[in-house]
Amino acid sequence: MHPSSAFRRTQTAFTKADPQTALRAFRQIVKSRVSARRFEPNVAVPDHVWRDVLRMTLRSPSGFNLQPTHLLLVRSPRLKSTLSRHAMLGFGNQYRTTDASAVAIFCSDLEPSKRVDRVYDMERKGGVREDGYMAVLRVAASFLTGEGSTHSPIMNGGSGSSTHFSTFLKQTFVSALSPVQPMPTMEHVESWSYKNAGIMAQMYTLAATAHGLSTCMMEG
């Protein structure tokens, strides 16, 4: 999500005026963030706190601003209990899931190319990006995310798209040019989307810590 130009100017002015204040505040948040072993049950976090945590979380950067992550904030005791029983391995994670005030679930979009047109229109209307960036945005986003719509008559019977085949072609292209010039490492779209989800999850933990809330990363 793009900040307004006015916000960017304000943010830049603040940083230049007193960078040490911002640095001390951020350092304190980073150093105070720890993984909680247990959570105190039946603690209600005010709605306005959750809204602010989520607003800050949505400031998380993402490749090409595609924002390929959906965030679900589960606060219902019934749903948390269901998650604990069916999605968590080990008693520790099960207890933390039921006792926590909320469970944030980060879901990766494995078809981020569907977002490109919307993001392109948003960038164009924002008028911030240079013309060169806009000219290559659609192609570069599809290429570097490891996703594509290349049709393969061998795979999928010629009736659909094959991300794996498209990725294979891109890897071949990169390998051919690597001896000539530095080239990026091609990964499947899953890896790209999971990394972006991880970045957002880290932003969430820092935002929660800034509000004095304890967090713990759990993979299941």
PDB file of C-alpha atoms in Angstrom:
ATOM      1  CA  MET A   1       0.000   0.000   0.000  1.00  0.00           C
ATOM      2  CA  HIS A   2       1.467   3.337  -1.015  1.00  0.00           C
ATOM      3  CA  PRO A   3       1.680   6.223   1.447  1.00  0.00           C
ATOM      4  CA  SER A   4       0.560   9.597   0.207  1.00  0.00           C
ATOM      5  CA  SER A   5       3.235  12.013  -0.960  1.00  0.00           C
ATOM      6  CA  ALA A   6       2.393  14.251   2.000  1.00  0.00           C
ATOM      7  CA  PHE A   7       3.035  11.379   4.411  1.00  0.00           C
ATOM      8  CA  ARG A   8       6.329  10.576   2.700  1.00  0.00           C
ATOM      9  CA  ARG A   9       7.452  14.191   3.070  1.00  0.00           C
ATOM     10  CA  THR A  10       6.440  14.202   6.734  1.00  0.00           C
ATOM     11  CA  GLN A  11       8.190  10.906   7.360  1.00  0.00           C
ATOM     12  CA  THR A  12      11.373  12.113   5.631  1.00  0.00           C
ATOM     13  CA  ALA A  13      11.324  15.388   7.525  1.00  0.00           C
ATOM     14  CA  PHE A  14      10.953  13.561  10.838  1.00  0.00           C
ATOM     15  CA  THR A  15      13.835  11.221  10.074  1.00  0.00           C
ATOM     16  CA  LYS A  16      16.144  14.053   9.032  1.00  0.00           C
ATOM     17  CA  ALA A  17      15.162  16.235  11.977  1.00  0.00           C
ATOM     18  CA  ASP A  18      15.789  13.680  14.684  1.00  0.00           C
ATOM     19  CA  PRO A  19      17.155  10.381  13.330  1.00  0.00           C
ATOM     20  CA  GLN A  20      18.548   9.336  16.700  1.00  0.00           C
ATOM     21  CA  THR A  21      15.106   9.460  18.308  1.00  0.00           C
ATOM     22  CA  ALA A  22      13.692   7.195  15.618  1.00  0.00           C
ATOM     23  CA  LEU A  23      16.699   4.895  15.875  1.00  0.00           C
ATOM     24  CA  ARG A  24      16.429   4.558  19.650  1.00  0.00           C
ATOM     25  CA  ALA A  25      12.709   3.800  19.445  1.00  0.00           C
ATOM     26  CA  PHE A  26      13.189   1.174  16.751  1.00  0.00           C
ATOM     27  CA  ARG A  27      16.152  -0.400  18.519  1.00  0.00           C
ATOM     28  CA  GLN A  28      14.101  -0.718  21.701  1.00  0.00           C
ATOM     29  CA  ILE A  29      11.286  -2.477  19.842  1.00  0.00           C
ATOM     30  CA  VAL A  30      13.674  -4.887  18.119  1.00  0.00           C
ATOM     31  CA  LYS A  31      15.547  -5.720  21.321  1.00  0.00           C
ATOM     32  CA  SER A  32      12.378  -6.216  23.354  1.00  0.00           C
ATOM     33  CA  ARG A  33      10.768  -8.635  20.868  1.00  0.00           C
ATOM     34  CA  VAL A  34      11.023 -12.202  22.120  1.00  0.00           C
ATOM     35  CA  SER A  35       9.148 -15.426  21.388  1.00  0.00           C
ATOM     36  CA  ALA A  36       6.638 -15.996  24.171  1.00  0.00           C
ATOM     37  CA  ARG A  37       6.626 -19.460  25.699  1.00  0.00           C
ATOM     38  CA  ARG A  38       3.056 -19.063  26.963  1.00  0.00           C
ATOM     39  CA  PHE A  39       0.323 -16.445  26.801  1.00  0.00           C
ATOM     40  CA  GLU A  40      -1.882 -15.302  29.637  1.00  0.00           C
ATOM     41  CA  PRO A  41      -5.375 -16.600  28.792  1.00  0.00           C
ATOM     42  CA  ASN A  42      -8.537 -14.502  28.713  1.00  0.00           C
ATOM     43  CA  VAL A  43      -6.766 -11.215  28.027  1.00  0.00           C
ATOM     44  CA  ALA A  44      -8.796  -8.900  25.807  1.00  0.00           C
ATOM     45  CA  VAL A  45      -6.815  -6.597  23.531  1.00  0.00           C
ATOM     46  CA  PRO A  46      -8.793  -3.472  22.539  1.00  0.00           C
ATOM     47  CA  ASP A  47     -10.029  -3.233  18.972  1.00  0.00           C
ATOM     48  CA  HIS A  48      -8.176   0.023  18.331  1.00  0.00           C
ATOM     49  CA  VAL A  49      -4.893  -1.703  19.184  1.00  0.00           C
ATOM     50  CA  TRP A  50      -5.544  -4.492  16.683  1.00  0.00           C
ATOM     51  CA  ARG A  51      -6.499  -1.969  14.019  1.00  0.00           C
ATOM     52  CA  ASP A  52      -3.246  -0.081  14.512  1.00  0.00           C
ATOM     53  CA  VAL A  53      -1.188  -3.292  14.499  1.00  0.00           C
ATOM     54  CA  LEU A  54      -2.818  -4.343  11.233  1.00  0.00           C
ATOM     55  CA  ARG A  55      -2.350  -0.916   9.663  1.00  0.00           C
ATOM     56  CA  MET A  56       1.364  -1.055  10.440  1.00  0.00           C
ATOM     57  CA  THR A  57       1.585  -4.655   9.227  1.00  0.00           C
ATOM     58  CA  LEU A  58       0.124  -3.647   5.869  1.00  0.00           C
ATOM     59  CA  ARG A  59       3.060  -1.264   5.443  1.00  0.00           C
ATOM     60  CA  SER A  60       5.220  -4.339   4.869  1.00  0.00           C
ATOM     61  CA  PRO A  61       7.219  -4.208   1.630  1.00  0.00           C
ATOM     62  CA  SER A  62       6.678  -6.778  -1.109  1.00  0.00           C
ATOM     63  CA  GLY A  63       8.207  -7.546  -4.471  1.00  0.00           C
ATOM     64  CA  PHE A  64       6.802  -5.163  -7.116  1.00  0.00           C
ATOM     65  CA  ASN A  65       4.284  -4.087  -4.474  1.00  0.00           C
ATOM     66  CA  LEU A  66       2.163  -7.113  -5.408  1.00  0.00           C
ATOM     67  CA  GLN A  67       1.367  -7.751  -1.724  1.00  0.00           C
ATOM     68  CA  PRO A  68       0.870 -11.506  -2.211  1.00  0.00           C
ATOM     69  CA  THR A  69      -0.121 -12.169   1.401  1.00  0.00           C
ATOM     70  CA  HIS A  70      -3.530 -12.370   3.070  1.00  0.00           C
ATOM     71  CA  LEU A  71      -3.672 -11.883   6.828  1.00  0.00           C
ATOM     72  CA  LEU A  72      -6.427 -13.440   8.926  1.00  0.00           C
ATOM     73  CA  LEU A  73      -6.721 -12.375  12.561  1.00  0.00           C
ATOM     74  CA  VAL A  74      -8.522 -15.118  14.477  1.00  0.00           C
ATOM     75  CA  ARG A  75      -9.960 -13.964  17.818  1.00  0.00           C
ATOM     76  CA  SER A  76     -12.866 -16.376  18.278  1.00  0.00           C
ATOM     77  CA  PRO A  77     -12.200 -18.863  21.116  1.00  0.00           C
ATOM     78  CA  ARG A  78     -14.063 -21.531  19.149  1.00  0.00           C
ATOM     79  CA  LEU A  79     -11.952 -21.041  16.030  1.00  0.00           C
ATOM     80  CA  LYS A  80      -8.736 -20.889  18.036  1.00  0.00           C
ATOM     81  CA  SER A  81      -9.659 -24.167  19.684  1.00  0.00           C
ATOM     82  CA  THR A  82     -10.288 -25.723  16.260  1.00  0.00           C
ATOM     83  CA  LEU A  83      -6.930 -24.474  14.989  1.00  0.00           C
ATOM     84  CA  SER A  84      -5.239 -25.844  18.073  1.00  0.00           C
ATOM     85  CA  ARG A  85      -6.670 -29.316  17.565  1.00  0.00           C
ATOM     86  CA  HIS A  86      -6.289 -29.644  13.800  1.00  0.00           C
ATOM     87  CA  ALA A  87      -3.435 -27.384  12.663  1.00  0.00           C
ATOM     88  CA  MET A  88      -0.853 -27.361  15.445  1.00  0.00           C
ATOM     89  CA  LEU A  89       1.794 -29.952  16.228  1.00  0.00           C
ATOM     90  CA  GLY A  90       2.996 -30.273  19.802  1.00  0.00           C
ATOM     91  CA  PHE A  91       1.399 -29.245  23.077  1.00  0.00           C
ATOM     92  CA  GLY A  92       3.321 -25.976  23.238  1.00  0.00           C
ATOM     93  CA  ASN A  93       1.834 -24.564  20.053  1.00  0.00           C
ATOM     94  CA  GLN A  94      -1.591 -25.922  20.952  1.00  0.00           C
ATOM     95  CA  TYR A  95      -1.581 -24.139  24.317  1.00  0.00           C
ATOM     96  CA  ARG A  96      -0.306 -20.914  22.780  1.00  0.00           C
ATOM     97  CA  THR A  97      -3.015 -21.004  20.116  1.00  0.00           C
ATOM     98  CA  THR A  98      -5.878 -21.315  22.597  1.00  0.00           C
ATOM     99  CA  ASP A  99      -4.448 -18.934  25.217  1.00  0.00           C
ATOM    100  CA  ALA A 100      -3.385 -16.088  22.906  1.00  0.00           C
ATOM    101  CA  SER A 101      -5.722 -13.127  22.489  1.00  0.00           C
ATOM    102  CA  ALA A 102      -5.548 -13.661  18.744  1.00  0.00           C
ATOM    103  CA  VAL A 103      -3.818 -15.817  16.164  1.00  0.00           C
ATOM    104  CA  ALA A 104      -2.558 -14.124  13.003  1.00  0.00           C
ATOM    105  CA  ILE A 105      -2.554 -16.420   9.977  1.00  0.00           C
ATOM    106  CA  PHE A 106      -0.491 -15.419   6.952  1.00  0.00           C
ATOM    107  CA  CYS A 107      -1.641 -16.947   3.669  1.00  0.00           C
ATOM    108  CA  SER A 108       0.518 -16.770   0.539  1.00  0.00           C
ATOM    109  CA  ASP A 109      -1.063 -16.071  -2.828  1.00  0.00           C
ATOM    110  CA  LEU A 110       0.487 -18.577  -5.232  1.00  0.00           C
ATOM    111  CA  GLU A 111      -0.911 -16.790  -8.271  1.00  0.00           C
ATOM    112  CA  PRO A 112       0.468 -13.261  -7.747  1.00  0.00           C
ATOM    113  CA  SER A 113       0.440 -12.497 -11.479  1.00  0.00           C
ATOM    114  CA  LYS A 114      -3.309 -11.950 -11.159  1.00  0.00           C
ATOM    115  CA  ARG A 115      -2.487  -8.885  -9.072  1.00  0.00           C
ATOM    116  CA  VAL A 116      -0.205  -7.241 -11.617  1.00  0.00           C
ATOM    117  CA  ASP A 117      -2.845  -5.312 -13.579  1.00  0.00           C
ATOM    118  CA  ARG A 118      -4.423  -3.900 -10.426  1.00  0.00           C
ATOM    119  CA  VAL A 119      -1.050  -2.876  -9.015  1.00  0.00           C
ATOM    120  CA  TYR A 120      -0.036  -1.400 -12.368  1.00  0.00           C
ATOM    121  CA  ASP A 121      -3.158   0.791 -12.411  1.00  0.00           C
ATOM    122  CA  MET A 122      -2.547   1.850  -8.819  1.00  0.00           C
ATOM    123  CA  GLU A 123       1.063   2.775  -9.582  1.00  0.00           C
ATOM    124  CA  ARG A 124       0.019   4.713 -12.696  1.00  0.00           C
ATOM    125  CA  LYS A 125      -2.620   6.685 -10.816  1.00  0.00           C
ATOM    126  CA  GLY A 126      -0.170   7.375  -7.990  1.00  0.00           C
ATOM    127  CA  GLY A 127       2.243   8.987 -10.441  1.00  0.00           C
ATOM    128  CA  VAL A 128       5.266   8.187  -8.288  1.00  0.00           C
ATOM    129  CA  ARG A 129       7.083   5.612 -10.411  1.00  0.00           C
ATOM    130  CA  GLU A 130       9.373   6.504 -13.273  1.00  0.00           C
ATOM    131  CA  ASP A 131       8.290   5.722 -16.828  1.00  0.00           C
ATOM    132  CA  GLY A 132      11.048   3.114 -17.190  1.00  0.00           C
ATOM    133  CA  TYR A 133       9.780   1.209 -14.154  1.00  0.00           C
ATOM    134  CA  MET A 134       6.209   1.256 -15.414  1.00  0.00           C
ATOM    135  CA  ALA A 135       7.294   0.075 -18.867  1.00  0.00           C
ATOM    136  CA  VAL A 136       8.771  -3.165 -17.530  1.00  0.00           C
ATOM    137  CA  LEU A 137       6.583  -3.750 -14.468  1.00  0.00           C
ATOM    138  CA  ARG A 138       4.254  -6.364 -15.956  1.00  0.00           C
ATOM    139  CA  VAL A 139       6.988  -8.421 -17.622  1.00  0.00           C
ATOM    140  CA  ALA A 140       9.492  -8.141 -14.779  1.00  0.00           C
ATOM    141  CA  ALA A 141       6.919  -9.057 -12.132  1.00  0.00           C
ATOM    142  CA  SER A 142       5.929 -12.230 -13.982  1.00  0.00           C
ATOM    143  CA  PHE A 143       9.529 -13.150 -14.707  1.00  0.00           C
ATOM    144  CA  LEU A 144      11.067 -12.647 -11.278  1.00  0.00           C
ATOM    145  CA  THR A 145       8.230 -14.152  -9.261  1.00  0.00           C
ATOM    146  CA  GLY A 146       8.828 -17.439 -11.052  1.00  0.00           C
ATOM    147  CA  GLU A 147       5.266 -17.486 -12.332  1.00  0.00           C
ATOM    148  CA  GLY A 148       4.059 -17.295 -15.893  1.00  0.00           C
ATOM    149  CA  SER A 149       1.246 -18.209 -18.228  1.00  0.00           C
ATOM    150  CA  THR A 150       3.261 -20.212 -20.747  1.00  0.00           C
ATOM    151  CA  HIS A 151       1.023 -22.862 -22.325  1.00  0.00           C
ATOM    152  CA  SER A 152       2.477 -26.309 -22.737  1.00  0.00           C
ATOM    153  CA  PRO A 153       1.049 -28.949 -25.071  1.00  0.00           C
ATOM    154  CA  ILE A 154       3.018 -31.604 -23.174  1.00  0.00           C
ATOM    155  CA  MET A 155       2.007 -30.592 -19.673  1.00  0.00           C
ATOM    156  CA  ASN A 156      -1.688 -30.082 -18.864  1.00  0.00           C
ATOM    157  CA  GLY A 157      -2.647 -31.535 -22.263  1.00  0.00           C
ATOM    158  CA  GLY A 158      -2.349 -28.137 -23.878  1.00  0.00           C
ATOM    159  CA  SER A 159      -5.502 -26.960 -22.108  1.00  0.00           C
ATOM    160  CA  GLY A 160      -3.992 -24.776 -19.440  1.00  0.00           C
ATOM    161  CA  SER A 161      -0.941 -22.940 -18.174  1.00  0.00           C
ATOM    162  CA  SER A 162       2.081 -24.547 -16.615  1.00  0.00           C
ATOM    163  CA  THR A 163       3.957 -22.544 -14.004  1.00  0.00           C
ATOM    164  CA  HIS A 164       6.604 -25.258 -13.769  1.00  0.00           C
ATOM    165  CA  PHE A 165       7.223 -25.254 -17.503  1.00  0.00           C
ATOM    166  CA  SER A 166       7.384 -21.470 -17.530  1.00  0.00           C
ATOM    167  CA  THR A 167       9.855 -21.510 -14.651  1.00  0.00           C
ATOM    168  CA  PHE A 168      11.960 -24.080 -16.510  1.00  0.00           C
ATOM    169  CA  LEU A 169      12.161 -21.766 -19.526  1.00  0.00           C
ATOM    170  CA  LYS A 170      13.177 -18.844 -17.342  1.00  0.00           C
ATOM    171  CA  GLN A 171      15.840 -20.901 -15.594  1.00  0.00           C
ATOM    172  CA  THR A 172      17.203 -21.951 -18.979  1.00  0.00           C
ATOM    173  CA  PHE A 173      17.297 -18.331 -20.108  1.00  0.00           C
ATOM    174  CA  VAL A 174      19.068 -17.228 -16.923  1.00  0.00           C
ATOM    175  CA  SER A 175      21.606 -20.076 -17.144  1.00  0.00           C
ATOM    176  CA  ALA A 176      22.431 -19.131 -20.725  1.00  0.00           C
ATOM    177  CA  LEU A 177      23.107 -15.493 -19.808  1.00  0.00           C
ATOM    178  CA  SER A 178      24.865 -16.094 -16.488  1.00  0.00           C
ATOM    179  CA  PRO A 179      28.360 -16.464 -18.077  1.00  0.00           C
ATOM    180  CA  VAL A 180      27.829 -13.107 -19.794  1.00  0.00           C
ATOM    181  CA  GLN A 181      26.339 -11.012 -16.981  1.00  0.00           C
ATOM    182  CA  PRO A 182      25.053 -11.426 -13.416  1.00  0.00           C
ATOM    183  CA  MET A 183      21.538 -12.845 -13.370  1.00  0.00           C
ATOM    184  CA  PRO A 184      18.994 -13.488 -10.596  1.00  0.00           C
ATOM    185  CA  THR A 185      18.371 -16.971  -9.240  1.00  0.00           C
ATOM    186  CA  MET A 186      15.060 -18.279 -10.494  1.00  0.00           C
ATOM    187  CA  GLU A 187      12.731 -19.831  -7.933  1.00  0.00           C
ATOM    188  CA  HIS A 188       9.243 -21.258  -8.085  1.00  0.00           C
ATOM    189  CA  VAL A 189       6.425 -18.880  -7.267  1.00  0.00           C
ATOM    190  CA  GLU A 190       5.844 -20.698  -3.971  1.00  0.00           C
ATOM    191  CA  SER A 191       9.275 -19.649  -2.685  1.00  0.00           C
ATOM    192  CA  TRP A 192       8.724 -16.042  -3.755  1.00  0.00           C
ATOM    193  CA  SER A 193       5.297 -15.808  -2.115  1.00  0.00           C
ATOM    194  CA  TYR A 194       6.405 -17.537   1.086  1.00  0.00           C
ATOM    195  CA  LYS A 195       9.298 -15.101   1.481  1.00  0.00           C
ATOM    196  CA  ASN A 196       6.951 -12.145   1.122  1.00  0.00           C
ATOM    197  CA  ALA A 197       4.615 -13.666   3.718  1.00  0.00           C
ATOM    198  CA  GLY A 198       7.566 -14.064   6.080  1.00  0.00           C
ATOM    199  CA  ILE A 199       8.454 -10.389   5.691  1.00  0.00           C
ATOM    200  CA  MET A 200       4.890  -9.396   6.574  1.00  0.00           C
ATOM    201  CA  ALA A 201       4.851 -11.743   9.570  1.00  0.00           C
ATOM    202  CA  GLN A 202       8.012 -10.072  10.886  1.00  0.00           C
ATOM    203  CA  MET A 203       6.398  -6.653  10.452  1.00  0.00           C
ATOM    204  CA  TYR A 204       3.412  -7.910  12.430  1.00  0.00           C
ATOM    205  CA  THR A 205       5.560  -9.038  15.356  1.00  0.00           C
ATOM    206  CA  LEU A 206       7.322  -5.664  15.516  1.00  0.00           C
ATOM    207  CA  ALA A 207       4.022  -3.759  15.343  1.00  0.00           C
ATOM    208  CA  ALA A 208       2.581  -5.917  18.116  1.00  0.00           C
ATOM    209  CA  THR A 209       5.724  -5.475  20.220  1.00  0.00           C
ATOM    210  CA  ALA A 210       5.443  -1.691  19.837  1.00  0.00           C
ATOM    211  CA  HIS A 211       2.040  -1.990  21.533  1.00  0.00           C
ATOM    212  CA  GLY A 212       3.478  -4.066  24.368  1.00  0.00           C
ATOM    213  CA  LEU A 213       2.023  -7.335  23.072  1.00  0.00           C
ATOM    214  CA  SER A 214       3.910 -10.634  23.176  1.00  0.00           C
ATOM    215  CA  THR A 215       4.206 -12.773  20.047  1.00  0.00           C
ATOM    216  CA  CYS A 216       5.488 -16.130  18.937  1.00  0.00           C
ATOM    217  CA  MET A 217       6.112 -17.387  15.396  1.00  0.00           C
ATOM    218  CA  MET A 218       4.547 -20.802  14.837  1.00  0.00           C
ATOM    219  CA  GLU A 219       4.706 -22.919  11.681  1.00  0.00           C
ATOM    220  CA  GLY A 220       2.245 -25.545  12.835  1.00  0.00           C
TER     221      GLY A 220
END
